[in-house]
Coordinates of C-alpha atoms in Angstrom, one line a residue:
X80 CA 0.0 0.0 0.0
X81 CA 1.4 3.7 -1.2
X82 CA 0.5 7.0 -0.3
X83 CA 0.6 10.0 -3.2
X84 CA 3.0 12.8 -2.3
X85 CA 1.5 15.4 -1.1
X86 CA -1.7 13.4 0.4
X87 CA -3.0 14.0 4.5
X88 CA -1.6 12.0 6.4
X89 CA -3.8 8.8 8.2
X90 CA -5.5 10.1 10.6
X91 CA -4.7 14.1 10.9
X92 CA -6.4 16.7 11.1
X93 CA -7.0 19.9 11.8
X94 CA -6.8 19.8 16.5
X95 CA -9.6 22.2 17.9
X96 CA -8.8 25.1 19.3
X97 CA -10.3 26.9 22.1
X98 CA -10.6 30.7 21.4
X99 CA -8.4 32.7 23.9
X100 CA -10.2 34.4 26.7
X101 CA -9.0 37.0 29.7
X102 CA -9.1 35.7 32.8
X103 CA -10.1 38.4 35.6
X104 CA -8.6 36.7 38.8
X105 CA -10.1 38.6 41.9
X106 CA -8.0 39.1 44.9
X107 CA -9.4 35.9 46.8
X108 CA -7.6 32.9 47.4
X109 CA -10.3 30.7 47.0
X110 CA -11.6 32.4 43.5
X111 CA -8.1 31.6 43.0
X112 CA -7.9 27.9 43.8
X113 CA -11.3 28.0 41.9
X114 CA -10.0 29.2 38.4
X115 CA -6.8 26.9 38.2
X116 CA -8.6 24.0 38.8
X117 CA -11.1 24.8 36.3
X118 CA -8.3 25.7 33.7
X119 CA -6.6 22.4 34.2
X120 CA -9.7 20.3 34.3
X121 CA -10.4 22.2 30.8
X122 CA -7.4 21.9 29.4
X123 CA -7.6 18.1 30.4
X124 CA -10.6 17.8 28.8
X125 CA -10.0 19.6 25.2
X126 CA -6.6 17.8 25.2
X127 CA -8.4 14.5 26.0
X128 CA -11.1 15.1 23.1
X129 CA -8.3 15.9 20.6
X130 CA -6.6 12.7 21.4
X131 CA -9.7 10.8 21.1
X132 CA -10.9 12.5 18.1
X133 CA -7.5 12.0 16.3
X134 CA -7.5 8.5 17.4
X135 CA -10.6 7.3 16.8
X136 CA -10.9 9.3 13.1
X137 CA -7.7 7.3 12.6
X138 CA -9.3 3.9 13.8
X139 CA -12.1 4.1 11.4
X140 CA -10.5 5.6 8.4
X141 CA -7.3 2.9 8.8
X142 CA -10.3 0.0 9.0
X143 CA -12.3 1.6 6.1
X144 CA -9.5 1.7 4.1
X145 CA -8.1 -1.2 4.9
X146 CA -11.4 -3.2 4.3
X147 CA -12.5 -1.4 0.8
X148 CA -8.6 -1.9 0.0
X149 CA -9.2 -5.4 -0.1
X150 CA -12.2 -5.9 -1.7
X151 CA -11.3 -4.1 -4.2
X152 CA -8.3 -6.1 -4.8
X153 CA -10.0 -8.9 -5.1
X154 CA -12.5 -8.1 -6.9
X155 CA -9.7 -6.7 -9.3
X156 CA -8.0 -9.8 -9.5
X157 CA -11.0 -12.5 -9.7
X158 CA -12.2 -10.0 -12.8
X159 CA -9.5 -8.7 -14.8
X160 CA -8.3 -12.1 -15.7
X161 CA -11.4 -12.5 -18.6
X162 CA -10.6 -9.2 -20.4
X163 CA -8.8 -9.6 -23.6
X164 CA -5.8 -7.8 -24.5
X165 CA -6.0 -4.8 -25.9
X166 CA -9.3 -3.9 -25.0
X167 CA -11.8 -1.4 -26.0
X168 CA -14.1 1.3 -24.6
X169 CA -16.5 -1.6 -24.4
X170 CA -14.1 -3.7 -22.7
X171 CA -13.3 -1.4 -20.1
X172 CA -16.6 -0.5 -19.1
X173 CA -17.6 -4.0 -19.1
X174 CA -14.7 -4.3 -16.3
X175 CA -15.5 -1.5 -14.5
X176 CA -19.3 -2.5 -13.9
X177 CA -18.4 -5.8 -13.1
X178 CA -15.9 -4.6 -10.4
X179 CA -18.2 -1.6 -8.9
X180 CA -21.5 -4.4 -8.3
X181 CA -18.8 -6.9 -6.5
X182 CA -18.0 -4.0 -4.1
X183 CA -20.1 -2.7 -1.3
X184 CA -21.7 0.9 -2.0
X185 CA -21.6 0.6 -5.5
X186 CA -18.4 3.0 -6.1
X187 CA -17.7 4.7 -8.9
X188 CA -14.9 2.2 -10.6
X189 CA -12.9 3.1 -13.7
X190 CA -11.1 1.4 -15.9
X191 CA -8.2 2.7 -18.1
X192 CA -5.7 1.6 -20.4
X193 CA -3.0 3.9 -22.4
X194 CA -5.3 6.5 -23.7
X195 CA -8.7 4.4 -23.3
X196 CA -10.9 5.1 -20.3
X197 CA -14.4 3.6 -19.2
X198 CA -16.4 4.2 -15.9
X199 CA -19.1 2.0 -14.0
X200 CA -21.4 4.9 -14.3
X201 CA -21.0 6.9 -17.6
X202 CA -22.7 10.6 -15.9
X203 CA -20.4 10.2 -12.5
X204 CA -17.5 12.7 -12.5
X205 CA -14.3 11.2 -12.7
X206 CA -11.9 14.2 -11.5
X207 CA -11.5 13.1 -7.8
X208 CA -9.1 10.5 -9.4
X209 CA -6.1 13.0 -9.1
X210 CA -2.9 13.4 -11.6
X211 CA -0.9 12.7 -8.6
X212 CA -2.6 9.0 -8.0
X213 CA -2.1 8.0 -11.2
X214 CA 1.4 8.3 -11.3
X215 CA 1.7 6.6 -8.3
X216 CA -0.3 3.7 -9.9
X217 CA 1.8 4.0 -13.2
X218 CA 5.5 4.2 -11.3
X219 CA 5.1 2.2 -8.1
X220 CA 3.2 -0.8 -9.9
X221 CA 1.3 -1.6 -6.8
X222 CA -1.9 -0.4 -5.0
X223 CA -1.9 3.0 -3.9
X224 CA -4.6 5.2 -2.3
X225 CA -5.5 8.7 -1.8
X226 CA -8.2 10.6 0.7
X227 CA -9.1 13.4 -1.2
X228 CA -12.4 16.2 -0.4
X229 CA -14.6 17.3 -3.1
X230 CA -17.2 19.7 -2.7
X231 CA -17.1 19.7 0.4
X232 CA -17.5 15.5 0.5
X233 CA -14.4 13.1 2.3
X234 CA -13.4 10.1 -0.7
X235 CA -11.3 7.9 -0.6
X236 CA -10.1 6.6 -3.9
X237 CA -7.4 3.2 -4.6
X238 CA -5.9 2.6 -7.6
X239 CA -4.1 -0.5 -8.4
X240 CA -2.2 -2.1 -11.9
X241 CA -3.1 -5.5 -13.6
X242 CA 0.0 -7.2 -14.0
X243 CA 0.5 -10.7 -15.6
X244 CA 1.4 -13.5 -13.6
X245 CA 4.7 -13.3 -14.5
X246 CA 4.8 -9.7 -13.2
X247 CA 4.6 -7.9 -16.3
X248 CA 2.3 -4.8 -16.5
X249 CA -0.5 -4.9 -18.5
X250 CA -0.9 -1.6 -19.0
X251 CA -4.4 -1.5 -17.6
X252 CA -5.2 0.1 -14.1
X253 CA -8.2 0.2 -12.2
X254 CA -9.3 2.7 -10.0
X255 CA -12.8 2.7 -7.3
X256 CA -14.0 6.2 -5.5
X257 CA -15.9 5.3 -2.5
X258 CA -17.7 7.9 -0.3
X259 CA -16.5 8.2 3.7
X260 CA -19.3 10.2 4.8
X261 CA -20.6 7.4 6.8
X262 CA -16.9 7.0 8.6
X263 CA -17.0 10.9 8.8
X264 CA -20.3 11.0 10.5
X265 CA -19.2 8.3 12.8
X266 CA -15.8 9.8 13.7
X267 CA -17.4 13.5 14.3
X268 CA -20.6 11.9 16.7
X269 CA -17.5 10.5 18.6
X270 CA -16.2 14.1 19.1
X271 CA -19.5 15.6 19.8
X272 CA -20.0 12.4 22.6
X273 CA -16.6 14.2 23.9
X274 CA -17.2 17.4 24.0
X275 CA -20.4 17.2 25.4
X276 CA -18.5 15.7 28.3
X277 CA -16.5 18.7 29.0
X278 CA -19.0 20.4 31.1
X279 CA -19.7 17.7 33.1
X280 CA -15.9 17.8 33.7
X281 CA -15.5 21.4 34.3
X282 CA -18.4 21.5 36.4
X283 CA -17.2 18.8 39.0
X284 CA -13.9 19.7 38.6
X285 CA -15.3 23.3 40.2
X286 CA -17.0 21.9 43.1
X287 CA -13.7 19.9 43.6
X288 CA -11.9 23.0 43.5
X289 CA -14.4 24.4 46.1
X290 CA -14.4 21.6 48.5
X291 CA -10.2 21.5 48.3
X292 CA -10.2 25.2 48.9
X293 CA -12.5 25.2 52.1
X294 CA -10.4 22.5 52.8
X295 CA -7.1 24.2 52.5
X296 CA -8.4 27.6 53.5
X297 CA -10.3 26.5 56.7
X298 CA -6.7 26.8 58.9
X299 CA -6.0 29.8 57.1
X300 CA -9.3 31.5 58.3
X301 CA -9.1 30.7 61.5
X302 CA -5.2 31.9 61.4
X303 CA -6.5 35.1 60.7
X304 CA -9.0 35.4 62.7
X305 CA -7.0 34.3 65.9
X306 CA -4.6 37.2 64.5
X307 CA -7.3 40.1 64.8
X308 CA -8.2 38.6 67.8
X309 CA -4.6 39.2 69.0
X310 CA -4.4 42.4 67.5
X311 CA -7.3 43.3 69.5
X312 CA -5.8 42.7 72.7
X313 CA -6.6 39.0 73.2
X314 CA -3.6 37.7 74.0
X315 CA -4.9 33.6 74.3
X316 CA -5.7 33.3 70.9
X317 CA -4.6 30.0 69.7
X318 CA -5.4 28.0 66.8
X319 CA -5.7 24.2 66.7
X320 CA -2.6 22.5 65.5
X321 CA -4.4 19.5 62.8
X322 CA -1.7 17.3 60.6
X323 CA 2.0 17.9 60.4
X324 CA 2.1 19.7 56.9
X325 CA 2.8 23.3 56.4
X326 CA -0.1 24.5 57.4
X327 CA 0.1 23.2 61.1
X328 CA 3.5 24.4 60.9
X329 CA 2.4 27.7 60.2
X330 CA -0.3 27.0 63.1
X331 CA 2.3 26.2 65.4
X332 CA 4.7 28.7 64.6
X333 CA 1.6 31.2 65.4
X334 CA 1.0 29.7 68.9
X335 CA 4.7 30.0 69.6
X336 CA 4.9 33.9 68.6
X337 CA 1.5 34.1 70.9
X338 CA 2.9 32.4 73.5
X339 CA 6.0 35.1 73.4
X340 CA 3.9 37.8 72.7
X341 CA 2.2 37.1 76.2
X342 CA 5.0 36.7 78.1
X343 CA 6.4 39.7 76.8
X344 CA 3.2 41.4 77.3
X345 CA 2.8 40.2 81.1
X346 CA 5.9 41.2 82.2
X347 CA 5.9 44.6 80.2
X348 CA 2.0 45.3 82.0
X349 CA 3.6 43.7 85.5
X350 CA 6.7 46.4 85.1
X351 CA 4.1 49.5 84.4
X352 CA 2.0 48.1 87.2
X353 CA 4.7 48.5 89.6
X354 CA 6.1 51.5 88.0
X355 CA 2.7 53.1 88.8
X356 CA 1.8 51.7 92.5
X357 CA 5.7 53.1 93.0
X358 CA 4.7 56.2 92.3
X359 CA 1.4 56.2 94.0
X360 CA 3.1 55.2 97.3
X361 CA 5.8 57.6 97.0
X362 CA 3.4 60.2 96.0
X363 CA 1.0 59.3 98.8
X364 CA 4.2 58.7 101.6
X365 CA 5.4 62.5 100.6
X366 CA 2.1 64.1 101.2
X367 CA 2.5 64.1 105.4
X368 CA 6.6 65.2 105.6
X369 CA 5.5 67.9 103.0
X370 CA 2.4 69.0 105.0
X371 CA 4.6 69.0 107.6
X372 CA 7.2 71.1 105.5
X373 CA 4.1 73.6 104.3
X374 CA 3.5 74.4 107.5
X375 CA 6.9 75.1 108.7
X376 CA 7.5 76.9 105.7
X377 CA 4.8 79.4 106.0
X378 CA 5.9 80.2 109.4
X379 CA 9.4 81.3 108.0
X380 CA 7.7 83.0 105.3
X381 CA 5.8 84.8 107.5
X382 CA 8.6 85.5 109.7
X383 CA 11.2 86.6 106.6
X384 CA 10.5 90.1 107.2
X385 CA 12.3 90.0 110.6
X386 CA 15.2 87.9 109.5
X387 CA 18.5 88.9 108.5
X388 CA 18.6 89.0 104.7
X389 CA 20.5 86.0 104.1
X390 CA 18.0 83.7 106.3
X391 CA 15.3 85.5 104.5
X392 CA 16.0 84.5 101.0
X393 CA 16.6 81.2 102.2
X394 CA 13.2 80.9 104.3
X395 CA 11.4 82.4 100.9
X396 CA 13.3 79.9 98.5
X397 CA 12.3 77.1 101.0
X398 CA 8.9 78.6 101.0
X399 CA 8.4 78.4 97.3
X400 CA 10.2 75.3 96.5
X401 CA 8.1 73.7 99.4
X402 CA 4.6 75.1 97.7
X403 CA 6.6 73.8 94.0
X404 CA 6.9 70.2 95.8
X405 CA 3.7 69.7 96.7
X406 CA 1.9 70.9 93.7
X407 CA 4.0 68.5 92.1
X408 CA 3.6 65.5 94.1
X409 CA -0.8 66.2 93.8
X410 CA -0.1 66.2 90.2
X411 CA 1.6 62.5 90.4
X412 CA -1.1 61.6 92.7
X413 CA -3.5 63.0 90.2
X414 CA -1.3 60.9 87.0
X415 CA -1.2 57.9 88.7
X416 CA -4.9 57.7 89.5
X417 CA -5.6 58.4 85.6
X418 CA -3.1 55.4 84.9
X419 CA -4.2 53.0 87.3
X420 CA -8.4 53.4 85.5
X421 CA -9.3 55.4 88.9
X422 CA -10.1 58.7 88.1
X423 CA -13.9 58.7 87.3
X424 CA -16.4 62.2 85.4
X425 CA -18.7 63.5 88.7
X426 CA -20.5 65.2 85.4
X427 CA -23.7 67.9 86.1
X428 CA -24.8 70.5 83.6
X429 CA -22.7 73.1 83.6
X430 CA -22.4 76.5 82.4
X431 CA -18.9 76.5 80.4
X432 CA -18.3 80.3 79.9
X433 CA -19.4 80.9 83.5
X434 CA -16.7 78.1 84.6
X435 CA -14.2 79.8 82.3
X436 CA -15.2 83.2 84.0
X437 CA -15.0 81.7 87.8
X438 CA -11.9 79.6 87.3
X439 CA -9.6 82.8 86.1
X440 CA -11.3 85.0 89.3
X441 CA -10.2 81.9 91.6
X442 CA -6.8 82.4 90.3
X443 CA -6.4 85.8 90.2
X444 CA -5.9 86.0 86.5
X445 CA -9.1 88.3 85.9
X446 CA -7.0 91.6 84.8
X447 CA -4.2 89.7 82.9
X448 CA -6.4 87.2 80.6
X449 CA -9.1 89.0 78.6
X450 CA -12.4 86.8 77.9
X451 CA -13.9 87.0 75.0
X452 CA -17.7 87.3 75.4
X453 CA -20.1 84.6 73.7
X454 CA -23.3 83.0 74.0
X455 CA -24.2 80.9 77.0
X456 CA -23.3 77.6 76.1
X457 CA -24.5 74.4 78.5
X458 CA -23.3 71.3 78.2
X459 CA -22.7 67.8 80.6
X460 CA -19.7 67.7 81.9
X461 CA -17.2 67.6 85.4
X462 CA -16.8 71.3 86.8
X463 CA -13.7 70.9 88.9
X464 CA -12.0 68.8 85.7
X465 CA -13.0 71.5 83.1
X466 CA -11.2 74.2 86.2
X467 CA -8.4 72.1 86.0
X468 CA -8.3 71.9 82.2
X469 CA -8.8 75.9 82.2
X470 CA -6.3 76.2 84.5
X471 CA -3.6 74.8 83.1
X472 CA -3.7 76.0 79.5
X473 CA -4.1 79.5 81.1
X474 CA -1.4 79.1 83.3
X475 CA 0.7 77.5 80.4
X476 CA 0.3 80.6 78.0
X477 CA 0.8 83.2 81.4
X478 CA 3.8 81.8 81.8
X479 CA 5.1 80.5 78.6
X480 CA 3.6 82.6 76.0
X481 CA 3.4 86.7 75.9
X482 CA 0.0 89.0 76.6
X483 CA -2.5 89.7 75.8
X484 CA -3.7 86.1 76.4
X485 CA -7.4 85.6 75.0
X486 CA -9.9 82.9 76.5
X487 CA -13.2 82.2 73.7
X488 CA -15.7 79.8 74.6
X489 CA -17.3 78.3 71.7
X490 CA -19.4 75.6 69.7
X491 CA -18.8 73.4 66.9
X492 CA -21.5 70.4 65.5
X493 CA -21.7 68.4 68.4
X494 CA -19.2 69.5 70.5
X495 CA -18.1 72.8 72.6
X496 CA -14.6 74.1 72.6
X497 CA -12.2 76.2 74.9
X498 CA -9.4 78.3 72.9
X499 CA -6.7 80.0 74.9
X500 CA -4.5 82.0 72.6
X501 CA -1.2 84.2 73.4
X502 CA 1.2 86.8 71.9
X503 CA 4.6 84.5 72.5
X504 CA 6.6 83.2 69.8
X505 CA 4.7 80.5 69.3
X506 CA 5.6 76.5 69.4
X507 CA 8.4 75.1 67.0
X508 CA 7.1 71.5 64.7
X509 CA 9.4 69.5 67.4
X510 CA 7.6 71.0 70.7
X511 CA 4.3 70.6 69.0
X512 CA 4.8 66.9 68.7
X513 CA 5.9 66.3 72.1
X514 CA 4.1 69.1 74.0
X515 CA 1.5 66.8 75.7
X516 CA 4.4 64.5 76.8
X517 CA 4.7 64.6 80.6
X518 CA 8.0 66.6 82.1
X519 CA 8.4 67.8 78.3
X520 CA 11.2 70.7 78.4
X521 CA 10.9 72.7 74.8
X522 CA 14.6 73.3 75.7
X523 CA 16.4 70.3 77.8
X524 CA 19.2 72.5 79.0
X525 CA 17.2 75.1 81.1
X526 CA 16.6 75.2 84.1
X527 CA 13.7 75.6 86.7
X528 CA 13.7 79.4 88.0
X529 CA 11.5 80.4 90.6
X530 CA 8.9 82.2 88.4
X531 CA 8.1 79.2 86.7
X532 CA 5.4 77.6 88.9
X533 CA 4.5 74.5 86.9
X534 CA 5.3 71.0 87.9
X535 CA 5.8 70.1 83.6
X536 CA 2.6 68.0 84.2
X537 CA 0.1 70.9 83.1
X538 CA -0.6 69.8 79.5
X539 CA -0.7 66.0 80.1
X540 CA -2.8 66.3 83.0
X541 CA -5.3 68.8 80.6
X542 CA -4.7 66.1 78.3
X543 CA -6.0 62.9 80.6
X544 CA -9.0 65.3 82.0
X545 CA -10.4 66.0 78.6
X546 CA -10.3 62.6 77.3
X547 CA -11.9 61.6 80.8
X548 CA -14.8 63.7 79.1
X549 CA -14.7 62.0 75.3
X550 CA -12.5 64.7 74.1
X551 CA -9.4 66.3 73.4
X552 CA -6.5 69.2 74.1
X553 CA -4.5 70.4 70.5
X554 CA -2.0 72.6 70.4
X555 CA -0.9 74.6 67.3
X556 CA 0.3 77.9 66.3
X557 CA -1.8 81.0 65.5
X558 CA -2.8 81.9 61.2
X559 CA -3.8 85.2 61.8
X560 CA -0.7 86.6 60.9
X561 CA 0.1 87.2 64.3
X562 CA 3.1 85.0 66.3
X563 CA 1.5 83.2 69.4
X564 CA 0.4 79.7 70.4
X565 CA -4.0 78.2 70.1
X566 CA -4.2 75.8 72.7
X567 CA -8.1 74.5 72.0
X568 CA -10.2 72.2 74.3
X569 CA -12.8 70.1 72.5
X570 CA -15.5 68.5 74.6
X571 CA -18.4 66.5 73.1
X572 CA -22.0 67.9 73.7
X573 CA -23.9 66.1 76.2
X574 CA -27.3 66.5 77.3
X575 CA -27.2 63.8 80.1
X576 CA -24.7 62.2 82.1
X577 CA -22.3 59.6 80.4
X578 CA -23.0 56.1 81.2
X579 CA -20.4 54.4 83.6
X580 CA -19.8 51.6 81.1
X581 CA -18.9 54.3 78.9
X582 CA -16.3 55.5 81.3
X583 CA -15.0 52.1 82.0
X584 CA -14.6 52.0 78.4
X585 CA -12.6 54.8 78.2

């Protein structure tokens, strides 16, 4: 058996391709997971259908062949023998029917010899046998065969020589066209069995994909939500250890860096616990020597004006450095109740502009602060913590800043604020971060003269008050063209008391 140069090979044709697509991956791992098990499963099947196509197109076509091949062989050699030599047209047709009703189908046979040339059916078209087959037929001297399309319509077309039985060549050749639609139609309901299969396929391999990823991403989950959890504050969040691959590594590696985190966490809370009950007991073990000193060092104040100069500015600088001390230690005792959760709001409505107005008379600061005059504004909120809060700032720009110094009472949506402006030089970008800190020095190197009265606990304390309330102290420098520092207390607007859990919570 030949095959013409230039014919298909057995079996080949033409693999389907799958149009290209863009895949939009979304950020999830499981859509993830998702899609690459669906692409494989898809390219699985298309490659599986293309093998089973080519193979089973080849199965059929290689037994069609192979089976017409023979017949018409045979049928060649049981009928050729009776023509005479050289034959006619006659002749030759006479072969050619004979040949095409011994074959299945009925193929067009036809029957040549040098330039003579008869067909089984004398209106069938003839051209399918190529120039190409023919000289195979005529040079090879055995039985070649050629699949060949014509309008549209598979053939497939043998040719073979009569030789003599000595081996010489007659010079006639036979040739059969027989039809493979029916092998076509069988080979292409195979594909369509296939491919029909391919969403079944892609379908389970989807719920595969989504059962392996809850699988996979079940540990992860819960990884992260034991990691908000510790974020949160919840330092014995722990995850289940499951299997020893690397996912309950990862899960053990997690409980580990918990485990440290705690430790680290306990002792850090244990040394600020006894950092803080340290200095509540020294603050609270000062308070009797230094009433004790107060009292002392009043007498001697008193008394200054009847001692010698020397012992006079030494009774005067005990004085003040007594008054300093204490203020300083109520201000620790104050800190250390704010850090240990035990300062609590004794809120009533209030009257803010009238406790603006009453805590500069208390201090004396009536002719050296000028209040600006606004609208009555009420609001919730603890009187002798808003004093202290006044007090402070004031006392912070009096001493700090330059006059005039200008206290405005004011409202905003929801809230109420408290501005205290000066004339100074203002604040610098590195004192403005830092100038809540507590014992903050704008300049490290100074030091304490006996003007300055605060115990560098002002701001923070103002600071730890306001928040008490829900709010807030900022600090910033003036835009009106003018130097100075804005020093502005925000307090939210309440109409009733705040609830204690919402103090606890704060």
């Amino acid at each position: 058996m030949t095959r013409t140069p230039g014919a298909p090979p057995p079996g080949r044709g033409a693999s389907p391709r799958a149009p290209g697509r863009r895949l939009r991956l979304v950020g999830g791992l499981r859509a993830r997971l998702v899609v690459a098990f669906v692409l494989v499963a898809l390219v699985s099947a298309v490659t599986a259908t293309a093998l089973a196509y080519r193979e089973s197109r080849t199965a059929v076509l290689q037994r069609a062949q192979d089976s017409f091949q023979k017949d018409f062989v045979a049928r060649v050699g049981s009928v050729a023998p009776n023509v005479d030599l050289p034959p006619d047209v006659r002749t030759l047709a006479a072969l050619a029917t004979r040949v095409s009703d011994g074959l299945s189908g009925a193929p067009l046979v036809v029957a040549r010899h040098q330039d003579l040339k008869a067909t089984s059916d004398s209106l069938a078209d003839d051209s399918r046998i190529t120039a190409g087959l023919r000289a195979a037929v005529a040079t090879r001297e055995r039985v070649s065969f050629q699949r060949v399309v014509h309008e549209g319509e598979p053939y497939l077309v043998v040719g073979t020589p009569v030789t003599y039985e000595n081996g010489q060549t007659s010079g006639l050749e036979v040739y059969a066209v027989a039809s493979l639609r029916a092998e076509q139609d069988d080979t292409t309901g195979v594909l369509d069995a296939v491919r029909g299969g391919i969403l079944p396929v892609v379908l389970l391999a989807a719920l595969l994909a989504l059962l392996a990823a809850r699988t996979v991403l079940r540990p992860v989950r819960e990884l992260g939500r034991a990691t908000r959890r510790l974020a949160e504050g919840d330092l014995d969040s722990r995850i289940a250890v499951r299997g020893s691959d690397e996912l309950a590594d990862l899960a053990r590696d997690f409980n580990h860096t918990a485990d440290e985190l705690s430790a680290s966490v306990g002792e850090l809370r244990e040394q600020e616990a006894r950092a803080r009950r340290f200095v509540a007991d020294v603050s609270h073990e000062l308070r009797t020597p230094l009433a004790a000193m107060t009292m002392v060092a009043t007498v001697l104040d008193e008394d200054a004006d009847r001692l010698p100069p020397d012992a006079a500015h030494a009774a005067r600088t005990v004085s003040g450095e007594t008054a300093r001390l204490a203020r300083l230690v109520d201000d620790l005792m104050e800190m250390s109740r704010f850090d240990s959760g035990a300062a609590a709001l004794n809120a009533s409505e209030i009257d803010v502009g009238e406790t603006v107005r009453a805590s500069l008379a208390l201090r004396g600061w009536t002719d050296a602060v000028r209040l600006e005059p606004g609208q009555a504004v009420r609001t919730v909120a603890d009187r002798r913590r808003v004093d202290v809060i006044v007090a402070n700032l004031v006392g912070n720009a009096l001493r700090h800043g330059a006059p005039p110094v200008t206290v405005a009472v004011g409202t905003e949506r929801d809230g109420v604020t408290v501005t205290v402006t000066d004339s100074g030089p203002g604040l610098p970008a590195p004192v403005l971060a830092q100038v809540f800190e507590r014992f903050y020095k704008a300049d490290a190197s100074r030091t304490r003269t006996r003007d300055d009265g605060g115990s560098g606990l002002g701001t923070a304390i103002a600071l730890e008050n306001a928040r008490l309330h829900g709010g807030t102290v900022e600090a910033a420098n003036r835009t009106d063209g003018t130097t100075g520092a804005v020093f502005t207390l925000r307090l939210p607007h309440r109409r009733h008391p705040p609830h204690p859990e919402e103090e606890a919570a704060r």
